[in-house]
Coordinates of C-alpha atoms (C1' of nucleotides) in Angstrom, one line a residue:
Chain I
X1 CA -83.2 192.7 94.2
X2 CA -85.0 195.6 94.7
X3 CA -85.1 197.5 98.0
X4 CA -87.6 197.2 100.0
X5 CA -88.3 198.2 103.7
X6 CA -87.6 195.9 106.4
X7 CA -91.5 196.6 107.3
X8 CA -92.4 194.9 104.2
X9 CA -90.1 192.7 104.2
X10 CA -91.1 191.0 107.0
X11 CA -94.4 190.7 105.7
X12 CA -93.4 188.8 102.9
X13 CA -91.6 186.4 104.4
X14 CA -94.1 186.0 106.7
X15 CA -96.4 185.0 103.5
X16 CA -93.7 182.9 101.8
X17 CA -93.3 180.8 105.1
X18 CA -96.9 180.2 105.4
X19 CA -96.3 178.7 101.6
X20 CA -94.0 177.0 102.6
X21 CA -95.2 175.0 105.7
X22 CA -98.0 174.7 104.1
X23 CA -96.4 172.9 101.1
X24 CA -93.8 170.8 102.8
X25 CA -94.1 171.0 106.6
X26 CA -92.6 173.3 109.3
X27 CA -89.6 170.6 109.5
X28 CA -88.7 171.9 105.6
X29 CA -89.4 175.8 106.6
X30 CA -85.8 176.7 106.9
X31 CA -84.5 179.8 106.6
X32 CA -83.1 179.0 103.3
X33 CA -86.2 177.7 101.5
X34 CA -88.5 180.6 102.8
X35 CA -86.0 183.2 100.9
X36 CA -86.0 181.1 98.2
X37 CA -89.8 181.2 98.2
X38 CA -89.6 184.9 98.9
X39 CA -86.9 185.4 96.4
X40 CA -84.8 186.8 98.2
X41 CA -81.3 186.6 100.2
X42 CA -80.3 184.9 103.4
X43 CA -79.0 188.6 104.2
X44 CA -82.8 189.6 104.4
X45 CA -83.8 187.5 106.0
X46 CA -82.0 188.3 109.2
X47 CA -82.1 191.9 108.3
X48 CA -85.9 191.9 109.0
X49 CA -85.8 189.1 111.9
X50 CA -83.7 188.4 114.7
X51 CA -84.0 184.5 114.1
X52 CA -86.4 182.1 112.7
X53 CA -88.3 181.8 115.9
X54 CA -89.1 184.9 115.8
X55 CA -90.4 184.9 112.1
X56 CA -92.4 181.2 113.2
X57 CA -94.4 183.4 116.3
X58 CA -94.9 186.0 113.6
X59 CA -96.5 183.5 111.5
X60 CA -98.6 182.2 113.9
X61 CA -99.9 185.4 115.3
X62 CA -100.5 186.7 112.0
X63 CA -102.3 183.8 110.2
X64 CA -104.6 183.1 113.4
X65 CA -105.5 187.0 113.1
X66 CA -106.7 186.2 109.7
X67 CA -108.2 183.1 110.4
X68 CA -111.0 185.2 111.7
X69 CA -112.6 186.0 108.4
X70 CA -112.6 182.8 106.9
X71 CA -114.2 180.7 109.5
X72 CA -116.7 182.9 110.9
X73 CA -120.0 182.7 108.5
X74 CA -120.7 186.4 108.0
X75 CA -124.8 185.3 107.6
X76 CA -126.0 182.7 109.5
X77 CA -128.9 180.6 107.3
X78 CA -130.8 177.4 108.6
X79 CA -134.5 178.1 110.0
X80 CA -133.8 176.2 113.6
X81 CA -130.6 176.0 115.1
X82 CA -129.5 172.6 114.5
X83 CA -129.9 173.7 110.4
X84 CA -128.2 176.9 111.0
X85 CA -125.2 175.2 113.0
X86 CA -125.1 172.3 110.7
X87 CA -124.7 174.9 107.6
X88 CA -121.7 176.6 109.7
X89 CA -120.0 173.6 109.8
X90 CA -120.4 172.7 106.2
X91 CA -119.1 176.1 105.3
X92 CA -116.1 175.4 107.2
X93 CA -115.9 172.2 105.5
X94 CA -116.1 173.8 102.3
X95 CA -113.6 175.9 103.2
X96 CA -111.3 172.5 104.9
X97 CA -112.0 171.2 101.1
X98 CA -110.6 174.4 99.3
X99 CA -106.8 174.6 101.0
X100 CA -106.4 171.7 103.1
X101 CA -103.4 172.7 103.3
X102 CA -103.4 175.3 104.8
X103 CA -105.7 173.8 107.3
X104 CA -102.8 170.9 107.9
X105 CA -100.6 173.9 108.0
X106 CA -102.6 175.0 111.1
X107 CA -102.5 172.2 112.7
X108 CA -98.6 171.3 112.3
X109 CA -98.4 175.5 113.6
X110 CA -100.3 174.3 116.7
X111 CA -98.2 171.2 117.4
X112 CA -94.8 172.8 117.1
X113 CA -96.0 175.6 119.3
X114 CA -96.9 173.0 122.1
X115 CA -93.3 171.7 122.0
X116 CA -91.7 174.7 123.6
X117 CA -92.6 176.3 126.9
X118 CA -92.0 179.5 125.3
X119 CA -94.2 179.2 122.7
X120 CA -97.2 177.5 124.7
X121 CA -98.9 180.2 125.3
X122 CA -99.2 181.5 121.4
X123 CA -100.9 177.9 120.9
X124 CA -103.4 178.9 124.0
X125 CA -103.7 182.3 123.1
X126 CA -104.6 181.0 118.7
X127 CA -107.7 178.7 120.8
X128 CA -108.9 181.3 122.9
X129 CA -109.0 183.7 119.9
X130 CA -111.5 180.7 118.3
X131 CA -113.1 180.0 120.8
X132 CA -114.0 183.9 121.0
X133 CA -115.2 183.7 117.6
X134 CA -116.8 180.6 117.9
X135 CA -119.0 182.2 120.9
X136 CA -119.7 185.3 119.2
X137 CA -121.5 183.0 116.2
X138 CA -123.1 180.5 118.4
X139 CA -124.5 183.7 120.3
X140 CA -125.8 185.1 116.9
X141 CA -127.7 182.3 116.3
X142 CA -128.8 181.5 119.2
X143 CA -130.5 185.4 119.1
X144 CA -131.8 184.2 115.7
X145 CA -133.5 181.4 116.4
X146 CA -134.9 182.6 119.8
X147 CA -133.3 180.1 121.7
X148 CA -130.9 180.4 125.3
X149 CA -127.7 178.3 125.8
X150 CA -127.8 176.0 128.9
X151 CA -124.1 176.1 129.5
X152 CA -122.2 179.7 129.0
X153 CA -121.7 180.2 125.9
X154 CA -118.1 179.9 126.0
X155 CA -118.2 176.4 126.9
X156 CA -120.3 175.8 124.2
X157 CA -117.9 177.7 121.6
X158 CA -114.9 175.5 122.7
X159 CA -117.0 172.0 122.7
X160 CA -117.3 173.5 119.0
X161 CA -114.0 174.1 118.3
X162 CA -113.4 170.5 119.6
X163 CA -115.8 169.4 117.2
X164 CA -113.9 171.4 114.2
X165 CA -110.4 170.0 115.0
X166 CA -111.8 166.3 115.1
X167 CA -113.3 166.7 111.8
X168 CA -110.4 168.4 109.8
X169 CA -107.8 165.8 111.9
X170 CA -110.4 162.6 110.5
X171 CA -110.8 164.7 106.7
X172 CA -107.4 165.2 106.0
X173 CA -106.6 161.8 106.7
X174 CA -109.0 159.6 105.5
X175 CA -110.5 162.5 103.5
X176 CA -113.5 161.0 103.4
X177 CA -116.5 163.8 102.3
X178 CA -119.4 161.9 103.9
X179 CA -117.8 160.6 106.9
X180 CA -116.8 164.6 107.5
X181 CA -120.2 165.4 106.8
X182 CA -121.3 163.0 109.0
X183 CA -119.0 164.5 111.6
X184 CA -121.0 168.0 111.1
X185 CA -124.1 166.4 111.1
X186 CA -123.8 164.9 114.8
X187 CA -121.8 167.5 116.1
X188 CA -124.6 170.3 115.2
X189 CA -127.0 167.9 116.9
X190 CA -125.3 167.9 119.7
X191 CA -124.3 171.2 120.0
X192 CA -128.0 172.6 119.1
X193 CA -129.2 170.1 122.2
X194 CA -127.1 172.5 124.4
X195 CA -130.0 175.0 124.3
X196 CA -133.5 175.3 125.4
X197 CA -136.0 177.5 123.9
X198 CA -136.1 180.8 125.1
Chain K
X1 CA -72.3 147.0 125.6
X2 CA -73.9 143.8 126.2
X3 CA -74.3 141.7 122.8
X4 CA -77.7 141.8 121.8
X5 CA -79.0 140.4 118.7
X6 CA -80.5 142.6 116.0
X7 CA -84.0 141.7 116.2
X8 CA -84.2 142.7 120.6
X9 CA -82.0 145.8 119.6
X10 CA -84.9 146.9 117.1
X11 CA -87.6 146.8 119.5
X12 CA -85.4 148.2 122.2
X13 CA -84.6 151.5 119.7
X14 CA -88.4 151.6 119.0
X15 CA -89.0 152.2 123.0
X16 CA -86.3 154.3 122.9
X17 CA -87.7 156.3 119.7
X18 CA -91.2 156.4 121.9
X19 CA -89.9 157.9 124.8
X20 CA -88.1 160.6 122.6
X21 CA -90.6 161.5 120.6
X22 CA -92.9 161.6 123.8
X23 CA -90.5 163.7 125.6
X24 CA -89.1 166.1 122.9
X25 CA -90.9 166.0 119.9
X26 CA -90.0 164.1 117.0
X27 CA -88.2 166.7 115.1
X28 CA -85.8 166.3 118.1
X29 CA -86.2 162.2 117.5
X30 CA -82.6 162.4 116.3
X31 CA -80.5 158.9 115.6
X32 CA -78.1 160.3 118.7
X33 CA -81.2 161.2 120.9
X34 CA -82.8 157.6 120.2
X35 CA -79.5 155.5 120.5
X36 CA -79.1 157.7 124.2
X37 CA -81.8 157.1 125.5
X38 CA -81.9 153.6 124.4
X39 CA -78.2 153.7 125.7
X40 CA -76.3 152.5 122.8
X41 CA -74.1 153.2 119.7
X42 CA -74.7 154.6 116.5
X43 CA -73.3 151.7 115.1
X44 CA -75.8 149.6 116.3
X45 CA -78.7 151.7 115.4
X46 CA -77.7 151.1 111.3
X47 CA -76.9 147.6 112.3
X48 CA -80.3 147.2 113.3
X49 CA -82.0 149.6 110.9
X50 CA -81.1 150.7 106.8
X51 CA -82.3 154.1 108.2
X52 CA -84.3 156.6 110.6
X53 CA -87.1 156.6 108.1
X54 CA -87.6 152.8 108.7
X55 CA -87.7 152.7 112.2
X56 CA -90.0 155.7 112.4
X57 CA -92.3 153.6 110.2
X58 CA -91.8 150.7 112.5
X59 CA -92.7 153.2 115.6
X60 CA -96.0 154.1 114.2
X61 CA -96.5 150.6 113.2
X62 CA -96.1 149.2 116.5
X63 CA -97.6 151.7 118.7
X64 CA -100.9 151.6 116.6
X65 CA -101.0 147.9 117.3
X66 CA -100.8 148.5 120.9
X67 CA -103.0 150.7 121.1
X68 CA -105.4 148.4 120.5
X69 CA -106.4 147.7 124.5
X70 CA -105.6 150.7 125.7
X71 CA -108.3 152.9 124.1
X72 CA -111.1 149.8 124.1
X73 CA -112.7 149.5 127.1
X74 CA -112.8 145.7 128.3
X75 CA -116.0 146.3 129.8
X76 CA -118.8 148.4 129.2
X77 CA -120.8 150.0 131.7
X78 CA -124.0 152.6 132.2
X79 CA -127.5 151.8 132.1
X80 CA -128.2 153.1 128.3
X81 CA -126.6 153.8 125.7
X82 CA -125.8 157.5 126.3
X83 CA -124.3 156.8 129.6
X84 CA -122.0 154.0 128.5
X85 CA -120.8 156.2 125.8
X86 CA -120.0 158.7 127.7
X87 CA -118.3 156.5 130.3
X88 CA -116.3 155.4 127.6
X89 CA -114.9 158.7 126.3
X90 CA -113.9 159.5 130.2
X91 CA -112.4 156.4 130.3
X92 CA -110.6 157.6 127.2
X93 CA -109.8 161.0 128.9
X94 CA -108.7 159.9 132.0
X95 CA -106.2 157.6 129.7
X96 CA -105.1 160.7 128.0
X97 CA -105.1 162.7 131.2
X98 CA -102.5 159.9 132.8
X99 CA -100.0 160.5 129.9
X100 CA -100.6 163.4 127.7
X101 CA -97.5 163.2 126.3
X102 CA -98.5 160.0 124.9
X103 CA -101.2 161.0 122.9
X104 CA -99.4 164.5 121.4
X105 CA -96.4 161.8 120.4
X106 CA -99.4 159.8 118.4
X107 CA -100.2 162.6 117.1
X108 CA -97.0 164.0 116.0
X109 CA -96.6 160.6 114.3
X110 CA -99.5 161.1 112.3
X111 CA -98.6 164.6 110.8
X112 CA -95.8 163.6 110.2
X113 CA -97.0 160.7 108.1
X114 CA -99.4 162.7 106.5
X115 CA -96.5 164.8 105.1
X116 CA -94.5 161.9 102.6
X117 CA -96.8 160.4 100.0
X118 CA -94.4 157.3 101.0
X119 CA -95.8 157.2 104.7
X120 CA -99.4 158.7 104.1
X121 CA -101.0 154.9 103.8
X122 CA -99.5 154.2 107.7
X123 CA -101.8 157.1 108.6
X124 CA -104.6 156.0 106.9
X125 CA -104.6 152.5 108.2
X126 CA -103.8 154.0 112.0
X127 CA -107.0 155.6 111.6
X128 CA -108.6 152.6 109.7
X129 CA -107.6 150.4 113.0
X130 CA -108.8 153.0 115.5
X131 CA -111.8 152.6 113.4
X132 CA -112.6 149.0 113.8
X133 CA -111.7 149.0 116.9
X134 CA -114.2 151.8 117.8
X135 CA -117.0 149.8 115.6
X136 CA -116.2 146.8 117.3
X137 CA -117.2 149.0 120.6
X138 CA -119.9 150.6 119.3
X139 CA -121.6 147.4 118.2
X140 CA -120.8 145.8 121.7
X141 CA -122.8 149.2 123.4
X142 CA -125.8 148.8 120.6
X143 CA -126.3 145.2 121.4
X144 CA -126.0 145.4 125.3
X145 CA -128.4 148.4 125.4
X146 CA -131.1 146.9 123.0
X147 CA -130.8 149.6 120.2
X148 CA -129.2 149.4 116.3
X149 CA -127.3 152.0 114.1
X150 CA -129.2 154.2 111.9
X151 CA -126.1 154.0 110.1
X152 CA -123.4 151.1 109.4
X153 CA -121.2 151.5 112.7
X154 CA -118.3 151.8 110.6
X155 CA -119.5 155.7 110.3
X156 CA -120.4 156.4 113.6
X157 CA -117.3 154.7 114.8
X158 CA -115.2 157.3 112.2
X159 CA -117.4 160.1 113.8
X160 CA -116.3 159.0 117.4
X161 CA -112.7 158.5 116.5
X162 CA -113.1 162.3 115.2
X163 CA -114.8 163.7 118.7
X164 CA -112.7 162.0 120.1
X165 CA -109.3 163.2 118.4
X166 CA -111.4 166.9 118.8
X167 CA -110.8 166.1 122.2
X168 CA -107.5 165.4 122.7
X169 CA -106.4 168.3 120.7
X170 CA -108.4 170.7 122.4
X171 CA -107.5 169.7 126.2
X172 CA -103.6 169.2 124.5
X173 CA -103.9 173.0 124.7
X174 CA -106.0 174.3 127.0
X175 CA -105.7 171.4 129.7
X176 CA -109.0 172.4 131.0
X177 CA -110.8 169.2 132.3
X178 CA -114.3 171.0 132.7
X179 CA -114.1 171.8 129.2
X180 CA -113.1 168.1 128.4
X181 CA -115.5 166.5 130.0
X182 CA -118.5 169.1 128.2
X183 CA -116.8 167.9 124.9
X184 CA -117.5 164.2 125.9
X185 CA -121.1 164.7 127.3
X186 CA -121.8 166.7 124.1
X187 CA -120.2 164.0 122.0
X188 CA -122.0 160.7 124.2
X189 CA -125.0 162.4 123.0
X190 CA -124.7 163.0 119.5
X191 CA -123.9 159.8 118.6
X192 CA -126.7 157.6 120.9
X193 CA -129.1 159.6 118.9
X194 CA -127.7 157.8 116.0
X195 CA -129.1 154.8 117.0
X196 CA -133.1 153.4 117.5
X197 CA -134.5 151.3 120.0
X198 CA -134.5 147.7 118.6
Chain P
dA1 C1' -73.5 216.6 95.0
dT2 C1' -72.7 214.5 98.9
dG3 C1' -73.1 212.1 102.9
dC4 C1' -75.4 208.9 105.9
dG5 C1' -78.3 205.5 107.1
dA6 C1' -81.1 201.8 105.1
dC7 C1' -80.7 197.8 102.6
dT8 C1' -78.4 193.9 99.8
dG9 C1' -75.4 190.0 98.2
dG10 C1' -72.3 186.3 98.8
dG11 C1' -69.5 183.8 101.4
dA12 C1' -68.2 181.9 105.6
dC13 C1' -68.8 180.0 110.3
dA14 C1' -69.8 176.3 113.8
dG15 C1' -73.0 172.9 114.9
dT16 C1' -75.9 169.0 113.9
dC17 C1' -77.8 165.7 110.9
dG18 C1' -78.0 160.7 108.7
dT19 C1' -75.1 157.5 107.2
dC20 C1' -71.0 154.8 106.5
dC21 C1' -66.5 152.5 107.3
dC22 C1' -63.3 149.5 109.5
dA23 C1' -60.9 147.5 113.1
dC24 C1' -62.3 144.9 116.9
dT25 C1' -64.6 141.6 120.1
dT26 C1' -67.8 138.1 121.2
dC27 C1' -70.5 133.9 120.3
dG28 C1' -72.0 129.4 118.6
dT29 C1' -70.3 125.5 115.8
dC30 C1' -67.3 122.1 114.1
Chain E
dG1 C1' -59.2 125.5 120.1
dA2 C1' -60.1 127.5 115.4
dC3 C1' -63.2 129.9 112.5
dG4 C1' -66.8 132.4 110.4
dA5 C1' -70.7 135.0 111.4
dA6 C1' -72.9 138.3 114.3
dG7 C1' -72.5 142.3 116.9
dT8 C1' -69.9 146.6 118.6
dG9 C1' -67.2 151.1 119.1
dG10 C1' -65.4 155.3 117.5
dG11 C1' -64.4 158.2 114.3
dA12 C1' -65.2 160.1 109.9
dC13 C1' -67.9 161.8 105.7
dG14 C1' -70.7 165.2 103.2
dA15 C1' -74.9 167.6 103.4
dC16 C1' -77.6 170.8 105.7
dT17 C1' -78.9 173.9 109.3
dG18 C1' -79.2 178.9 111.6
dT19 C1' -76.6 182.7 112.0
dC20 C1' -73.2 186.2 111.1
dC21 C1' -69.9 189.3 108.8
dC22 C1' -68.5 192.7 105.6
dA23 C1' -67.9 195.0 101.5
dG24 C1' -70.8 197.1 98.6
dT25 C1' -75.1 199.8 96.7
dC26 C1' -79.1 202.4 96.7
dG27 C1' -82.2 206.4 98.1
dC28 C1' -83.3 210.4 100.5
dA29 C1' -82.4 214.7 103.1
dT30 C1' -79.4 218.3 103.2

DNA sequence: ATGCGACTGGGACAGTCGTCCCACTTCGTC
DNA sequence: GACGAAGTGGGACGACTGTCCCAGTCGCAT
């Protein structure tokens, strides 16, 4: 194997163990299949991280960093707001559609989180960080379309977060397209009813 | 230990399994936690059951079916249809308010389905019955408040089961009622305007 | 070139997992 | 009261888990 800095390292397995969970479930991320998936040895594995816990907050903390990008529409299109809201959530359907795996992965990353006290507050902490960048987009558009939330924006950001998790729980289920997209379509109602115009 | 015959000792391990996998998770739903808690022997456990896998797939089974009356309101109240709705989904939150733990285990249950091609149809027809029940609902509300579905009420009850799994996700993890309740005013709303006055 | 710290490999550890076995006890039936 | 079936208890199994140890190797600064 060829040597590489425990920097790097730790990067990689962090990578390989999102593969991983998102593959099989965090129950089969053990330490042994991520180095497997790494390629490497059990050695360096706990040359890089104390324990396994520690590599699982590392995951979480880095994939919800990156999350950022991928969700958040970097133009907003629509000509109202219900349109432009409506696209959004299509996009991140599209998106649901591409790796809904990874998506599941998320969601298993979430639960597991919840189960410790410990960990808790990385599951709060991944929600607020959406819910940040939910509000910065729904603040966007509603500047665009020359509208004013009712309810601080905030609010509005998690109720569409809420909205998000129902419809990737329902999709990866049932994955149904048009009952998802029927999901979008009433939440962006809903949502866009949460503002008057300006 | 008291003799018990094998059909009593399954249900009694499926409680048992419950209230593990409501406490601890159900990666921590061992065959010694269950037998514990249900007080017996591991003998008895494989008496009663080939194997873990079956009486997780009995769990699932059984808890969807009771779920049945806990989620359905027996009677529906508000003036229209918005209202009742709404009093509906904070009937539903004060239900997952009352035992949180509950609704995570349900949860659980489902990813972890979702994760074995062998298990993946329990999912699907847990979310199949939550389904019908929730059109059986929505056709109740429709009728006593003088209005029809735009669209079969098999889709808007598939979008209410998804705002309403948005919701218990969301207040799983930030246990912030306010932000509960926005999610089920925004949610009422969206799906009475998928319905016309008769 | 040499030494030292960074890194690697393989094997081993103790603990836990699901499952199984077998001797034993209880119960209903004749 | 005997007998076979049903149910029980404890201990054992092999597999797998996270973690650790230690002898060895590489690369870089001197």
């Amino acid at each position: 194997m060829a040597r590489i800095p425990a920097a790097e390292r730790r990067a990689a397995l962090v990578e390989a163990a999102l593969r991983v969970v998102s593959r099989r479930g965090i129950a089969q991320a053990t330490t042994r299949a991520i180095v497997a998936e790494a390629g490497m040895s059990l050695a360096s594995f706990h040359y890089a991280f104390d324990s396994r816990d520690e590599l699982i907050d590392e995951l979480i903390t880095t994939v919800v960093a990156r999350e950022q990008q991928a969700v958040l529409p970097d133009e907003l299109d629509g000509h109202d707001l219900r349109e432009m809201l409506e696209a959004g959530l299509l996009r991140y359907f599209d998106h649901l559609r591409a790796d809904p795996e990874h998506e599941q992965a998320m969601l298993e990353l979430t639960q597991y989180a919840l189960r410790s006290p410990d960990r808790h507050p990385l599951a709060v902490a991944q929600y607020a960080r959406y819910a940040e960048l939910a509000a910065r987009s729904l603040a966007a558009a509603a500047e665009l379309t020359g509208v004013v939330w009712r309810t601080p924006v905030e609010q509005v950001a998690r109720v569409l977060i809420a909205f998000t998790d129902g419809l990737t729980l329902t999709w990866l289920v049932a994955r149904d397209d048009d009952d998802a997209r029927a999901v979008a379509h009433a939440a962006a109602d809903a949502l866009s009813r949460m503002a008057d115009p300006r």
